[in-house]
């Protein structure tokens, strides 16, 4: 390494400010603790932003502390827990290059030296203030003969050190900026992993949201991984803030779009996107995927994935994840509510009340208790609906093409039409495959029991709406509820022109079966974490278009992630390349399906660029990534 590094400590190597941790420890029983801690934070902010003399601020903050020497170990323990994630991830790099890495801080040597030990940094490269205690171990202040105890101290000390150039300074505060502007550092990175100081950022040439960005920008091998802040995440269709928070916390660059994008708009925006999140309205076509030069993974923040060309994504080595369970309960609760509303005849009653008509007659209103519910599609939603319907006193029958274990007292029916003839209510929960198009048409509605009700909360194309209208108009069906439609508006507020909306015995909802706060938060967390795990570790747990592979933690190893067409000899060629370049394999994990193979290899040593080129050149490679 030809660079000399100067690393700040507070809010850089650690995620907090030492003086605030010291205050939390030594003022725990102080009646004025809250006011003192608030004043310490106020002074720290002013000093870090250049609005207050650093030396004066340091003296005032220390005077507010009732610190004793025996409290230092407890403070060190707290500060060690606050070591920055990206520095910890790069501790092998730090230890290997410790001779030319200096810690420069207005903090205190007694705390910094033991705290940075896990990073492999050297005590003799720490430049900081020293605390002074009296004979009884009570804090008196810090040594005033140290330039770091005064304004401009970092500039004076770095000038005296006469460090070999080029010097790289990484820090978050005004005093760090002063060193750079004095010409004592050839490159200054305003460090923002923990705090963004606007006055510093306004004058800094480079921003570093993490230490990976510093190493990557300098072209140094040994960075923990490709900097996440350079990976763009595009989230469409009002994906819940829990996903945004997860990606932001992990260090990714996140953009959000409120509505769906059509193919042309998506093609124009996807070129530099690494991770794409969408829901049901955006169609990710082969044409759009062809424009996605950097796309690694796609998250469907919903149950279905029929809006995504899964084959085209797999052919480009792009992983697709969804949320098969997260909104199950929300859909089931809506189905139960609609079954009750329909059997009570409430759609008509509600419309009459809106028109000012009072009609208290019982009519055909019925309880759900003792009625028979038929569930078409006994997957995750169908099974949970079965349980809740039984809890409401309903008898449950179901039909599914796959063999499914019945829950409770539910009974499997041998065919769709035998199911339809037995039920007072039919609820559809099938997937979006093409063979389910118009699964319910005139013949199916005719087979249903007279006076029964029908629900579709699955896919819009499952139902022939003209046939449904005819069954309602003829009085054969008592009522129906639709949450999905063959054609749906792309954005909230767009016109909904479905002719059926005027039917008084219909409950129409705008595709909100899974749209509860709980479900959307769970989906955001679940899919977001699956995507982050895939980028960070290569784990394909929860993937829908690649072989699923749950991986152990990556520890002290470089991880090679290789996706390829499932052809004979690929794994042998990869291992031949590893052997030829002297790479020792610590672990190797392989999973295949009929079309693709996924192999993960952990190696315990540095490697040459030639090895990477050799693996990329293996025939049938779809995508190759390296996780350092």
Coordinates of C-alpha atoms in Angstrom, one line a residue:
X1 CA 0.0 0.0 0.0
X2 CA 1.5 3.3 -1.0
X3 CA -1.0 5.5 0.9
X4 CA -0.7 6.9 4.4
X5 CA -4.0 6.9 6.1
X6 CA -5.3 9.3 8.8
X7 CA -8.5 8.0 10.4
X8 CA -10.7 10.0 12.7
X9 CA -12.1 8.1 15.7
X10 CA -15.4 9.6 16.9
X11 CA -18.3 9.1 14.4
X12 CA -15.8 7.5 12.0
X13 CA -14.0 4.4 13.5
X14 CA -16.9 4.3 16.0
X15 CA -20.5 5.1 15.4
X16 CA -20.8 7.6 18.3
X17 CA -19.0 10.4 20.1
X18 CA -16.7 9.3 23.0
X19 CA -17.7 12.2 25.2
X20 CA -21.4 11.2 25.0
X21 CA -20.6 7.7 26.0
X22 CA -18.4 9.0 28.9
X23 CA -21.3 11.1 30.0
X24 CA -23.8 8.2 29.9
X25 CA -21.4 6.2 32.2
X26 CA -20.4 8.8 34.7
X27 CA -23.5 10.9 35.0
X28 CA -25.9 8.0 35.5
X29 CA -26.8 9.1 39.0
X30 CA -26.4 12.8 38.5
X31 CA -29.6 14.8 39.1
X32 CA -28.7 17.2 36.3
X33 CA -27.6 14.4 33.9
X34 CA -30.1 15.2 31.2
X35 CA -29.1 18.9 31.0
X36 CA -25.4 18.1 31.1
X37 CA -25.7 15.5 28.3
X38 CA -27.7 17.9 26.2
X39 CA -25.1 20.6 26.6
X40 CA -22.3 18.1 25.7
X41 CA -24.2 17.1 22.5
X42 CA -24.7 20.8 21.7
X43 CA -21.0 21.6 22.1
X44 CA -19.9 18.6 20.1
X45 CA -22.1 19.5 17.2
X46 CA -20.9 23.1 17.2
X47 CA -17.3 22.1 17.3
X48 CA -17.6 19.4 14.6
X49 CA -19.3 21.9 12.3
X50 CA -16.7 24.7 12.9
X51 CA -19.0 27.0 14.9
X52 CA -17.0 26.8 18.1
X53 CA -13.4 26.8 19.2
X54 CA -12.5 23.1 19.6
X55 CA -10.2 23.7 22.6
X56 CA -12.8 25.7 24.5
X57 CA -15.5 23.2 23.7
X58 CA -13.3 20.3 24.9
X59 CA -12.6 21.9 28.2
X60 CA -16.2 22.8 28.8
X61 CA -17.4 19.3 28.1
X62 CA -14.8 17.6 30.3
X63 CA -15.8 20.0 33.1
X64 CA -19.3 18.7 32.9
X65 CA -18.2 15.1 33.6
X66 CA -17.8 13.6 37.0
X67 CA -15.4 10.9 35.7
X68 CA -13.3 8.6 37.8
X69 CA -10.4 6.5 36.4
X70 CA -12.0 3.2 37.4
X71 CA -14.9 4.0 35.0
X72 CA -12.7 3.8 31.9
X73 CA -13.0 0.0 31.4
X74 CA -16.8 0.2 31.3
X75 CA -16.5 3.1 28.8
X76 CA -14.1 1.1 26.6
X77 CA -16.5 -1.8 26.6
X78 CA -19.3 0.4 25.4
X79 CA -17.2 2.0 22.7
X80 CA -16.0 -1.4 21.4
X81 CA -19.7 -2.2 20.8
X82 CA -19.9 0.9 18.6
X83 CA -17.0 0.0 16.2
X84 CA -18.1 0.9 12.7
X85 CA -19.5 -2.0 10.7
X86 CA -17.5 -1.2 7.5
X87 CA -14.2 -0.9 9.4
X88 CA -14.9 -4.1 11.2
X89 CA -15.6 -5.8 7.8
X90 CA -12.3 -4.5 6.5
X91 CA -10.2 -5.4 9.6
X92 CA -8.0 -7.8 7.7
X93 CA -7.0 -4.9 5.4
X94 CA -6.4 -2.6 8.4
X95 CA -4.3 -5.1 10.2
X96 CA -2.2 -5.9 7.2
X97 CA -1.5 -2.2 6.6
X98 CA -1.4 -1.0 10.2
X99 CA 2.1 0.5 9.9
X100 CA 0.9 3.3 7.6
X101 CA -2.5 3.8 9.3
X102 CA -2.7 6.5 11.9
X103 CA -5.6 7.4 14.2
X104 CA -5.9 11.2 14.6
X105 CA -8.4 12.3 17.1
X106 CA -9.4 15.1 19.6
X107 CA -10.5 12.2 21.8
X108 CA -8.5 10.4 24.4
X109 CA -5.7 7.9 24.0
X110 CA -6.8 5.9 27.1
X111 CA -10.0 5.0 25.3
X112 CA -8.9 4.8 21.7
X113 CA -6.0 2.4 22.1
X114 CA -8.0 -0.5 23.7
X115 CA -11.1 0.2 21.5
X116 CA -9.2 -0.2 18.2
X117 CA -7.4 -3.4 19.2
X118 CA -10.0 -5.6 17.3
X119 CA -9.2 -3.7 14.1
X120 CA -5.5 -4.7 14.3
X121 CA -4.4 -1.0 14.5
X122 CA -1.2 0.0 16.4
X123 CA -1.1 1.9 19.6
X124 CA 2.0 3.8 18.5
X125 CA 0.0 5.2 15.6
X126 CA -2.6 6.8 17.8
X127 CA -2.4 10.6 18.1
X128 CA -4.9 11.9 20.7
X129 CA -5.4 13.8 23.9
X130 CA -4.5 12.3 27.3
X131 CA -6.8 12.5 30.3
X132 CA -5.4 13.8 33.6
X133 CA -6.6 12.5 37.0
X134 CA -5.7 13.5 40.5
X135 CA -4.3 11.1 43.2
X136 CA -7.8 9.9 44.0
X137 CA -8.5 9.1 40.4
X138 CA -10.9 12.0 39.7
X139 CA -10.8 13.6 36.3
X140 CA -9.1 17.0 36.2
X141 CA -9.1 17.6 32.4
X142 CA -6.6 16.7 29.6
X143 CA -3.0 17.6 29.0
X144 CA -2.8 21.2 27.7
X145 CA 0.7 20.7 26.2
X146 CA -0.8 18.5 23.5
X147 CA -1.7 20.5 20.4
X148 CA -4.9 18.4 20.0
X149 CA -6.3 20.0 23.1
X150 CA -6.6 23.3 21.2
X151 CA -8.1 24.8 18.1
X152 CA -6.1 24.0 15.0
X153 CA -4.4 21.1 16.8
X154 CA -4.8 18.5 14.1
X155 CA -3.2 20.8 11.6
X156 CA -0.2 21.4 13.8
X157 CA 0.2 17.8 14.8
X158 CA 0.0 16.5 11.2
X159 CA 2.4 19.1 10.0
X160 CA 4.9 18.0 12.7
X161 CA 4.4 14.3 11.8
X162 CA 5.6 14.9 8.3
X163 CA 3.9 11.8 7.0
X164 CA 5.0 10.2 3.7
X165 CA 2.7 11.2 0.9
X166 CA 0.1 10.6 -0.5
X167 CA -1.9 11.1 2.7
X168 CA -5.5 10.0 2.8
X169 CA -7.7 11.5 5.5
X170 CA -11.0 10.0 6.6
X171 CA -13.1 11.9 9.0
X172 CA -16.4 13.6 9.7
X173 CA -15.6 16.8 11.4
X174 CA -14.5 20.4 10.8
X175 CA -11.0 19.8 12.3
X176 CA -10.5 17.0 9.7
X177 CA -11.5 19.4 6.9
X178 CA -9.0 21.9 8.2
X179 CA -6.1 19.4 7.8
X180 CA -7.1 18.8 4.2
X181 CA -7.5 22.5 3.4
X182 CA -4.0 23.1 4.9
X183 CA -2.7 20.9 2.1
X184 CA -1.6 18.2 4.5
X185 CA -3.7 15.4 3.0
X186 CA -3.8 14.8 -0.7
X187 CA -7.3 13.2 -0.5
X188 CA -10.0 13.9 2.1
X189 CA -13.1 11.7 2.5
X190 CA -16.0 13.3 4.5
X191 CA -17.2 10.2 6.3
X192 CA -21.0 9.8 6.5
X193 CA -21.6 6.2 7.7
X194 CA -23.0 7.6 11.0
X195 CA -23.5 11.4 10.6
X196 CA -23.7 13.9 7.8
X197 CA -22.3 17.3 8.7
X198 CA -23.5 19.8 6.1
X199 CA -20.7 22.4 6.5
X200 CA -18.1 19.7 6.1
X201 CA -19.8 18.1 3.1
X202 CA -20.2 21.4 1.4
X203 CA -16.4 21.9 1.2
X204 CA -15.2 18.3 0.8
X205 CA -14.3 16.9 -2.6
X206 CA -15.3 13.3 -1.7
X207 CA -18.0 11.7 0.4
X208 CA -17.6 8.2 1.9
X209 CA -20.7 6.5 3.3
X210 CA -18.5 3.6 4.3
X211 CA -14.8 2.5 4.3
X212 CA -15.5 0.2 1.3
X213 CA -16.1 3.3 -0.7
X214 CA -12.7 4.7 0.3
X215 CA -10.8 1.6 -0.6
X216 CA -12.7 1.2 -3.9
X217 CA -12.2 4.8 -4.9
X218 CA -8.5 4.5 -4.3
X219 CA -8.3 1.3 -6.3
X220 CA -7.0 -0.7 -3.4
X221 CA -7.5 -4.5 -3.5
X222 CA -8.7 -6.0 -0.2
X223 CA -11.8 -4.0 0.2
X224 CA -14.5 -6.0 1.9
X225 CA -16.8 -5.9 -1.1
X226 CA -18.0 -3.6 -3.8
X227 CA -19.3 -0.5 -2.1
X228 CA -23.1 -0.8 -1.5
X229 CA -23.5 3.0 -1.9
X230 CA -22.6 2.4 -5.6
X231 CA -25.4 -0.2 -6.0
X232 CA -28.6 1.5 -7.0
X233 CA -31.9 0.2 -5.7
X234 CA -35.1 1.2 -7.5
X235 CA -38.3 0.6 -5.6
X236 CA -41.6 1.1 -7.5
X237 CA -45.3 1.2 -6.6
X238 CA -45.2 2.6 -3.1
X239 CA -43.2 -0.3 -1.6
X240 CA -43.4 0.0 2.2
X241 CA -40.9 2.2 4.0
X242 CA -39.6 -0.9 5.9
X243 CA -37.8 -2.0 2.7
X244 CA -36.4 1.5 2.1
X245 CA -35.1 1.6 5.6
X246 CA -33.5 -1.9 5.3
X247 CA -31.6 -0.9 2.1
X248 CA -30.6 2.5 3.4
X249 CA -29.4 1.0 6.7
X250 CA -27.3 -1.5 4.7
X251 CA -25.7 1.4 2.8
X252 CA -27.4 1.1 -0.6
X253 CA -28.4 4.1 -2.8
X254 CA -32.2 4.0 -2.9
X255 CA -34.7 5.6 -5.3
X256 CA -38.4 5.3 -5.0
X257 CA -41.3 5.8 -7.5
X258 CA -44.8 6.2 -6.2
X259 CA -46.6 4.4 -9.1
X260 CA -45.9 1.7 -11.7
X261 CA -43.8 2.2 -14.8
X262 CA -44.8 1.0 -18.3
X263 CA -42.3 -0.8 -20.4
X264 CA -40.8 2.2 -22.1
X265 CA -40.4 4.1 -18.8
X266 CA -38.8 1.1 -17.2
X267 CA -36.4 0.6 -20.1
X268 CA -35.3 4.2 -19.7
X269 CA -34.6 3.8 -15.9
X270 CA -33.3 0.3 -15.4
X271 CA -29.9 0.6 -17.1
X272 CA -27.9 1.3 -14.0
X273 CA -30.1 -0.4 -11.4
X274 CA -28.6 -3.2 -9.4
X275 CA -31.8 -4.2 -7.4
X276 CA -35.3 -3.6 -8.7
X277 CA -38.4 -3.8 -6.4
X278 CA -41.9 -3.8 -7.8
X279 CA -45.4 -5.0 -7.0
X280 CA -48.2 -6.3 -9.3
X281 CA -48.6 -3.4 -11.7
X282 CA -45.2 -3.1 -13.3
X283 CA -44.4 -5.7 -16.0
X284 CA -40.7 -6.7 -16.1
X285 CA -40.4 -8.0 -19.7
X286 CA -37.6 -9.5 -21.6
X287 CA -37.2 -6.2 -23.4
X288 CA -36.8 -4.3 -20.2
X289 CA -34.4 -6.9 -18.8
X290 CA -32.2 -6.5 -21.9
X291 CA -31.6 -2.9 -20.9
X292 CA -30.6 -3.9 -17.3
X293 CA -26.9 -4.0 -17.7
X294 CA -26.2 -4.1 -13.9
X295 CA -29.3 -5.8 -12.6
X296 CA -28.5 -8.5 -10.1
X297 CA -31.8 -9.2 -8.3
X298 CA -35.5 -8.4 -8.5
X299 CA -37.9 -8.3 -5.6
X300 CA -41.6 -8.9 -6.1
X301 CA -43.1 -7.2 -3.0
X302 CA -46.2 -9.3 -3.3
X303 CA -47.2 -13.0 -3.7
X304 CA -47.4 -13.3 -7.4
X305 CA -44.5 -13.2 -10.0
X306 CA -46.5 -13.5 -13.2
X307 CA -45.7 -9.9 -14.0
X308 CA -42.0 -10.8 -14.3
X309 CA -40.5 -12.8 -17.2
X310 CA -38.8 -15.3 -15.0
X311 CA -37.2 -17.3 -17.8
X312 CA -35.6 -14.1 -19.2
X313 CA -34.4 -13.1 -15.8
X314 CA -32.9 -16.6 -15.2
X315 CA -31.2 -16.5 -18.6
X316 CA -29.4 -13.3 -17.6
X317 CA -28.4 -14.6 -14.1
X318 CA -30.9 -12.4 -12.3
X319 CA -32.4 -13.7 -9.1
X320 CA -36.1 -13.1 -8.4
X321 CA -37.6 -13.1 -4.9
X322 CA -41.2 -12.7 -3.7
X323 CA -43.2 -12.8 -0.5
X324 CA -45.3 -16.0 -0.6
X325 CA -46.5 -15.7 3.0
X326 CA -46.3 -12.2 4.3
X327 CA -49.8 -11.0 3.3
X328 CA -51.6 -14.3 3.7
X329 CA -53.4 -13.3 6.8
X330 CA -54.6 -9.9 5.3
X331 CA -56.1 -11.6 2.3
X332 CA -57.8 -14.2 4.4
X333 CA -59.3 -11.6 6.7
X334 CA -60.8 -9.7 3.7
X335 CA -62.2 -13.0 2.3
X336 CA -63.9 -13.8 5.7
X337 CA -65.3 -10.3 5.9
X338 CA -66.6 -10.4 2.3
X339 CA -68.2 -13.9 2.8
X340 CA -70.1 -12.4 5.8
X341 CA -71.1 -9.3 3.9
X342 CA -72.3 -11.2 0.9
X343 CA -74.3 -13.9 2.8
X344 CA -76.0 -11.0 4.8
X345 CA -76.9 -9.2 1.5
X346 CA -75.1 -6.1 2.7
X347 CA -73.9 -4.8 -0.7
X348 CA -77.5 -4.0 -1.6
X349 CA -78.3 -2.6 1.9
X350 CA -75.3 -0.3 1.8
X351 CA -76.3 1.1 -1.7
X352 CA -79.9 1.7 -0.5
X353 CA -78.6 3.6 2.5
X354 CA -76.4 5.7 0.3
X355 CA -79.5 6.5 -1.7
X356 CA -81.5 7.5 1.4
X357 CA -83.6 4.3 1.3
X358 CA -84.4 2.6 4.7
X359 CA -85.0 -1.2 4.2
X360 CA -84.9 -3.2 7.4
X361 CA -86.3 -6.4 5.9
X362 CA -84.5 -9.6 6.5
X363 CA -84.7 -10.7 2.8
X364 CA -82.2 -13.5 2.2
X365 CA -79.7 -12.6 4.9
X366 CA -77.9 -15.6 6.3
X367 CA -75.3 -16.4 9.0
X368 CA -72.1 -18.0 8.0
X369 CA -72.4 -20.6 10.8
X370 CA -73.4 -23.9 9.4
X371 CA -72.8 -22.9 5.8
X372 CA -70.4 -24.6 3.4
X373 CA -67.4 -22.8 2.0
X374 CA -65.6 -24.1 -1.1
X375 CA -62.0 -23.1 -1.5
X376 CA -60.5 -23.3 -5.0
X377 CA -56.7 -23.5 -4.6
X378 CA -55.6 -24.9 -1.3
X379 CA -52.2 -23.1 -1.0
X380 CA -51.0 -20.8 1.8
X381 CA -54.0 -18.5 1.6
X382 CA -56.5 -21.3 1.0
X383 CA -55.3 -23.3 4.0
X384 CA -55.4 -20.3 6.4
X385 CA -58.8 -19.4 5.1
X386 CA -59.9 -22.9 5.8
X387 CA -58.8 -22.6 9.5
X388 CA -60.5 -19.2 10.0
X389 CA -63.7 -20.3 8.3
X390 CA -64.0 -23.4 10.5
X391 CA -63.5 -21.1 13.5
X392 CA -66.6 -19.2 12.3
X393 CA -68.6 -22.4 12.2
X394 CA -68.4 -23.2 8.5
X395 CA -68.0 -26.5 6.9
X396 CA -65.0 -26.4 4.5
X397 CA -64.5 -28.2 1.2
X398 CA -61.6 -27.6 -1.1
X399 CA -60.2 -28.5 -4.6
X400 CA -56.6 -28.3 -5.7
X401 CA -54.7 -30.0 -8.5
X402 CA -51.9 -30.8 -6.2
X403 CA -52.2 -33.2 -3.2
X404 CA -52.6 -31.0 -0.2
X405 CA -52.9 -32.1 3.4
X406 CA -56.3 -31.0 4.8
X407 CA -56.3 -28.8 7.9
X408 CA -58.9 -29.2 10.6
X409 CA -62.0 -31.0 9.3
X410 CA -61.7 -29.7 5.7
X411 CA -62.5 -32.2 2.9
X412 CA -60.8 -32.5 -0.5
X413 CA -63.2 -32.7 -3.4
X414 CA -62.2 -34.8 -6.5
X415 CA -63.2 -32.1 -9.1
X416 CA -64.1 -28.5 -9.4
X417 CA -67.7 -29.1 -10.4
X418 CA -68.4 -31.5 -7.6
X419 CA -67.1 -28.8 -5.2
X420 CA -69.2 -26.0 -6.7
X421 CA -72.5 -27.9 -6.3
X422 CA -72.0 -28.4 -2.6
X423 CA -71.2 -24.9 -1.4
X424 CA -72.9 -21.7 -0.2
X425 CA -69.8 -19.7 -0.9
X426 CA -66.9 -20.2 -3.3
X427 CA -63.5 -18.4 -2.7
X428 CA -60.8 -18.6 -5.4
X429 CA -57.1 -18.6 -4.5
X430 CA -55.2 -20.0 -7.5
X431 CA -52.0 -18.7 -9.0
X432 CA -51.6 -16.7 -12.2
X433 CA -50.5 -19.5 -14.6
X434 CA -52.0 -19.3 -18.1
X435 CA -54.0 -22.4 -17.6
X436 CA -56.1 -20.7 -15.0
X437 CA -57.4 -18.1 -17.4
X438 CA -61.2 -18.1 -17.4
X439 CA -61.2 -20.9 -14.9
X440 CA -64.6 -19.6 -14.0
X441 CA -67.0 -19.2 -16.9
X442 CA -70.6 -19.8 -17.7
X443 CA -70.4 -23.6 -17.0
X444 CA -68.8 -23.1 -13.6
X445 CA -71.3 -20.5 -12.5
X446 CA -74.1 -22.7 -13.6
X447 CA -72.7 -25.5 -11.6
X448 CA -72.8 -23.5 -8.4
X449 CA -75.6 -23.8 -5.9
X450 CA -78.5 -21.4 -6.6
X451 CA -78.3 -18.4 -4.2
X452 CA -74.6 -19.0 -3.4
X453 CA -71.9 -16.3 -3.4
X454 CA -68.6 -16.0 -5.2
X455 CA -65.2 -14.4 -4.3
X456 CA -62.1 -13.8 -6.4
X457 CA -59.1 -12.4 -4.5
X458 CA -56.6 -14.3 -6.7
X459 CA -56.0 -13.1 -10.3
X460 CA -58.1 -11.0 -12.5
X461 CA -57.9 -13.3 -15.6
X462 CA -59.3 -16.3 -13.6
X463 CA -62.9 -15.1 -14.1
X464 CA -65.0 -14.5 -17.3
X465 CA -66.6 -11.3 -16.1
X466 CA -69.4 -11.4 -18.7
X467 CA -70.4 -14.9 -17.4
X468 CA -70.3 -13.6 -13.8
X469 CA -72.5 -10.7 -14.8
X470 CA -75.0 -13.0 -16.5
X471 CA -75.2 -15.3 -13.4
X472 CA -75.8 -12.3 -11.1
X473 CA -78.4 -10.7 -13.4
X474 CA -80.3 -14.0 -13.7
X475 CA -80.4 -14.2 -9.9
X476 CA -78.5 -17.5 -9.9
X477 CA -75.8 -16.0 -7.7
X478 CA -76.8 -14.1 -4.5
X479 CA -73.7 -11.9 -4.8
X480 CA -70.0 -11.7 -5.6
X481 CA -66.8 -9.9 -4.5
X482 CA -63.9 -9.1 -6.7
X483 CA -60.6 -7.7 -5.6
X484 CA -58.7 -8.3 -8.9
X485 CA -59.5 -7.6 -12.5
X486 CA -58.2 -8.5 -15.9
X487 CA -57.2 -4.9 -16.6
X488 CA -56.4 -2.6 -13.6
X489 CA -55.4 1.1 -13.5
X490 CA -51.6 1.6 -13.1
X491 CA -51.8 4.3 -10.4
X492 CA -53.9 5.5 -7.5
X493 CA -56.4 8.0 -8.7
X494 CA -56.7 6.7 -12.3
X495 CA -60.2 6.0 -13.6
X496 CA -61.7 2.6 -13.0
X497 CA -64.0 1.9 -16.0
X498 CA -65.2 -1.7 -15.3
X499 CA -68.8 -2.0 -16.3
X500 CA -69.6 -4.4 -13.4
X501 CA -69.1 -1.6 -10.9
X502 CA -72.8 -0.6 -11.1
X503 CA -74.1 -4.0 -10.1
X504 CA -75.8 -3.7 -6.7
X505 CA -74.9 -7.2 -5.6
X506 CA -71.2 -6.8 -6.2
X507 CA -68.5 -5.9 -3.7
X508 CA -65.6 -4.3 -5.6
X509 CA -62.2 -3.5 -4.0
X510 CA -59.1 -2.1 -5.7
X511 CA -56.7 -5.0 -5.4
X512 CA -56.2 -4.5 -1.7
X513 CA -56.4 -8.0 -0.4
X514 CA -52.9 -7.8 1.0
X515 CA -52.9 -4.1 1.6
X516 CA -52.8 -3.7 5.3
X517 CA -50.1 -1.9 7.2
X518 CA -49.0 -5.1 8.9
X519 CA -48.8 -7.1 5.6
X520 CA -47.0 -4.4 3.7
X521 CA -44.4 -3.8 6.5
X522 CA -43.8 -7.6 6.7
X523 CA -43.4 -7.8 2.9
X524 CA -41.0 -4.9 2.9
X525 CA -38.9 -6.5 5.6
X526 CA -39.0 -10.0 4.2
X527 CA -38.3 -9.3 0.5
X528 CA -35.8 -6.6 1.4
X529 CA -33.8 -8.9 3.6
X530 CA -33.9 -11.7 1.0
X531 CA -32.4 -9.3 -1.6
X532 CA -29.8 -8.0 0.9
X533 CA -28.8 -11.5 1.8
X534 CA -28.4 -12.4 -1.8
X535 CA -26.2 -9.4 -2.6
X536 CA -24.2 -9.8 0.6
X537 CA -23.7 -13.6 0.9
X538 CA -25.1 -15.2 -2.3
X539 CA -27.9 -16.9 -0.4
X540 CA -30.9 -17.8 -2.6
X541 CA -33.2 -18.8 0.1
X542 CA -36.7 -17.7 -1.0
X543 CA -35.7 -17.4 -4.7
X544 CA -38.3 -18.3 -7.3
X545 CA -36.3 -18.7 -10.5
X546 CA -32.9 -20.1 -9.4
X547 CA -31.8 -23.1 -7.3
X548 CA -32.5 -22.3 -3.6
X549 CA -29.3 -22.4 -1.5
X550 CA -29.0 -21.5 2.1
X551 CA -25.4 -20.7 2.9
X552 CA -23.3 -20.6 6.1
X553 CA -21.8 -17.3 7.2
X554 CA -18.8 -16.1 5.2
X555 CA -15.9 -16.0 7.6
X556 CA -12.3 -15.0 6.8
X557 CA -12.8 -16.1 3.2
X558 CA -13.4 -14.7 -0.3
X559 CA -16.6 -16.0 -1.8
X560 CA -17.0 -16.8 -5.5
X561 CA -20.6 -16.8 -6.6
X562 CA -21.1 -18.6 -10.0
X563 CA -24.4 -19.1 -11.8
X564 CA -24.3 -21.2 -15.0
X565 CA -26.4 -23.2 -17.4
X566 CA -26.8 -26.7 -16.1
X567 CA -24.4 -28.4 -18.4
X568 CA -21.9 -31.3 -17.7
X569 CA -18.4 -30.3 -16.6
X570 CA -18.9 -26.7 -15.4
X571 CA -18.0 -27.5 -11.8
X572 CA -15.0 -29.4 -12.9
X573 CA -13.8 -26.4 -15.0
X574 CA -14.3 -24.1 -12.0
X575 CA -12.2 -26.3 -9.7
X576 CA -9.6 -26.7 -12.4
X577 CA -9.2 -22.9 -12.5
X578 CA -9.0 -22.7 -8.7
X579 CA -6.4 -25.4 -8.6
X580 CA -4.3 -24.0 -11.4
X581 CA -4.1 -20.6 -9.6
X582 CA -3.3 -22.1 -6.2
X583 CA -6.6 -21.1 -4.5
X584 CA -7.3 -23.3 -1.4
X585 CA -11.1 -24.2 -1.2
X586 CA -12.5 -23.7 2.3
X587 CA -16.0 -24.7 1.4
X588 CA -18.1 -25.3 -1.7
X589 CA -21.8 -25.5 -2.1
X590 CA -23.7 -26.6 -5.2
X591 CA -27.4 -26.6 -6.1
X592 CA -28.9 -27.3 -9.6
X593 CA -32.3 -27.5 -11.2
X594 CA -33.2 -28.6 -14.7
X595 CA -31.8 -25.5 -16.3
X596 CA -29.3 -23.7 -14.2
X597 CA -26.6 -24.6 -11.6
X598 CA -25.5 -22.4 -8.7
X599 CA -22.1 -23.0 -7.1
X600 CA -20.6 -21.1 -4.2
X601 CA -16.9 -21.4 -3.4
X602 CA -15.1 -19.9 -0.4
X603 CA -11.3 -19.6 -0.6
X604 CA -8.9 -18.7 2.1
X605 CA -6.2 -16.6 0.3
X606 CA -5.8 -13.7 -2.1
X607 CA -6.0 -14.5 -5.7
X608 CA -4.8 -13.0 -9.0
X609 CA -7.0 -11.2 -11.5
X610 CA -6.1 -14.1 -13.8
X611 CA -8.1 -16.5 -11.6
X612 CA -11.2 -14.3 -11.9
X613 CA -10.8 -14.1 -15.7
X614 CA -10.4 -17.9 -15.9
X615 CA -13.7 -18.5 -14.0
X616 CA -15.6 -15.9 -16.0
X617 CA -14.4 -17.7 -19.2
X618 CA -15.8 -21.0 -18.1
X619 CA -18.4 -22.1 -20.8
X620 CA -22.1 -21.6 -19.9
X621 CA -21.4 -18.9 -17.3
X622 CA -24.4 -16.7 -16.7
X623 CA -23.1 -14.5 -13.9
X624 CA -20.0 -14.5 -11.7
X625 CA -19.6 -12.3 -8.6
X626 CA -16.9 -12.0 -5.9
X627 CA -17.7 -11.3 -2.3
X628 CA -14.6 -10.3 -0.4

